[in-house]
CSV table of C-alpha atoms in Angstrom, one decimal:
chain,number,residue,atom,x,y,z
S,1,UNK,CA,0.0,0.0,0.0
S,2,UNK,CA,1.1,3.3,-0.7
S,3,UNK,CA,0.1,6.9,-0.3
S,4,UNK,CA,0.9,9.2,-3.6
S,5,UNK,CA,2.8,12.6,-2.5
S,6,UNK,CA,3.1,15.8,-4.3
S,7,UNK,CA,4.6,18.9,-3.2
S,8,UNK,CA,3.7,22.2,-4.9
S,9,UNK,CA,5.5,25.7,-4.6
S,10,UNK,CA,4.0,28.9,-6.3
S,11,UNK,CA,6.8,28.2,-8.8
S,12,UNK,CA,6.9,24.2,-9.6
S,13,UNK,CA,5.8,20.7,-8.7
S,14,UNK,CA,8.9,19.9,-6.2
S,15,UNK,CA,8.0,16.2,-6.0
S,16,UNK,CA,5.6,13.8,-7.2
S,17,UNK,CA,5.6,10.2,-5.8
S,18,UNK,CA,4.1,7.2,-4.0
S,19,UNK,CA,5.6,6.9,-0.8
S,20,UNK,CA,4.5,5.1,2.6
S,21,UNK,CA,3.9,8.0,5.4
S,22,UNK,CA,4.7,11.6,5.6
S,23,UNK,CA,4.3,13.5,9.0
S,24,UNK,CA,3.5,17.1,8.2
S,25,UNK,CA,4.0,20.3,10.8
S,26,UNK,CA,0.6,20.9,10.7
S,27,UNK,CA,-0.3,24.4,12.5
S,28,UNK,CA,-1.6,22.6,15.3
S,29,UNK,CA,0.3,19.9,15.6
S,30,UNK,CA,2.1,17.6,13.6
S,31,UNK,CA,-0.1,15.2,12.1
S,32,UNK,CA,0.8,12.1,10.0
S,33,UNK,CA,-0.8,10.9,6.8
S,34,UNK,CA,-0.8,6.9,5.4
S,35,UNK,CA,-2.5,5.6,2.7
S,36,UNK,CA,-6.5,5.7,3.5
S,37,UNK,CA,-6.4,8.8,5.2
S,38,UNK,CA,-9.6,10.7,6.2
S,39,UNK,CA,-10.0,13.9,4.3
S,40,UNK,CA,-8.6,16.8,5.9
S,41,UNK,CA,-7.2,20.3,5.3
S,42,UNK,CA,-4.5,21.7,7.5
S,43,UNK,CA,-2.9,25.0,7.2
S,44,UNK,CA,1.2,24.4,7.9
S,45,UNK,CA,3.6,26.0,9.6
S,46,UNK,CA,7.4,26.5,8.7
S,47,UNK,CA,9.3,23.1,9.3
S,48,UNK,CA,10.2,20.0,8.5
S,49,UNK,CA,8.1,17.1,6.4
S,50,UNK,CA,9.2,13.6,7.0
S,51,UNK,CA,8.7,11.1,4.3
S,52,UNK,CA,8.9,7.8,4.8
S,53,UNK,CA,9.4,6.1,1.6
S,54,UNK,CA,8.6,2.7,3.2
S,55,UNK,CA,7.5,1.0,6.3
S,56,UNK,CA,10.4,1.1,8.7
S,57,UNK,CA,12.5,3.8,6.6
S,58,UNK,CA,14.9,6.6,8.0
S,59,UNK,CA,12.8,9.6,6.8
S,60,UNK,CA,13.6,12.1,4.4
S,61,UNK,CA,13.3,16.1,5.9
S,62,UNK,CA,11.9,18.2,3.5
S,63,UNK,CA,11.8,21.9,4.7
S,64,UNK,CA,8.7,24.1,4.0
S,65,UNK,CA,7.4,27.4,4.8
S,66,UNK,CA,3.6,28.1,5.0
S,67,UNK,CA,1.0,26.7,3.3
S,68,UNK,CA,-1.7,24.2,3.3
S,69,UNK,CA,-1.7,20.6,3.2
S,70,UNK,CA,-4.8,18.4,1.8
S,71,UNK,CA,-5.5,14.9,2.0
S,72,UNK,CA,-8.2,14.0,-0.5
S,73,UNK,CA,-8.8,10.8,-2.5
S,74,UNK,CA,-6.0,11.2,-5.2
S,75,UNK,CA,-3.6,11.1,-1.6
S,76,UNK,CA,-1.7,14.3,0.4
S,77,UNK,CA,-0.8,17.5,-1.4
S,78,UNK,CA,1.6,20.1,0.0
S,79,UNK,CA,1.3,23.7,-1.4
S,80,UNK,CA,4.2,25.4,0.4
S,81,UNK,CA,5.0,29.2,-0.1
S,82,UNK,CA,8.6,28.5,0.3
S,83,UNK,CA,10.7,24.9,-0.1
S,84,UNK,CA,14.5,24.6,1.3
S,85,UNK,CA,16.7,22.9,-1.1
């Protein structure tokens, strides 16, 4: 099972990919996203997204800025103002 990814800046699609978990900062917490996920929207706030490309992986940090974060059918989206690296 796996959850498809994609972050988004302003400027690009920064990543596109089916990965296992991603954690994201959300403004009130940091929440955690699988495949099957209930819908949600979060706002987010500046720091680090974890992706887990599988099931007991060393996670990768991706740093973002502000944004939203959705988890709809199609999986988690990431529209970040700003993306490190």
């Amino acid at each position: 099972m796996s959850l498809h990814f994609e972050l988004v800046t302003p400027a690009k699609l920064v990543r596109s990919e089916d990965v296992h978990m991603v954690v994201v900062p959300g403004s009130e917490g940091d929440f955690g996203v699988l495949e099957g996920h209930a819908p949600v929207m979060s706002t987010i706030r500046d720091g680090a997204l974890l992706v887990y490309k599988t099931a007991g992986a060393a996670p990768e940090e991706i740093r973002v800025q502000g944004g939203f974060a959705e988890v709809g059918d199609t999986g988690l989206t990431v529209l970040a103002e700003h993306v490190e690296g």
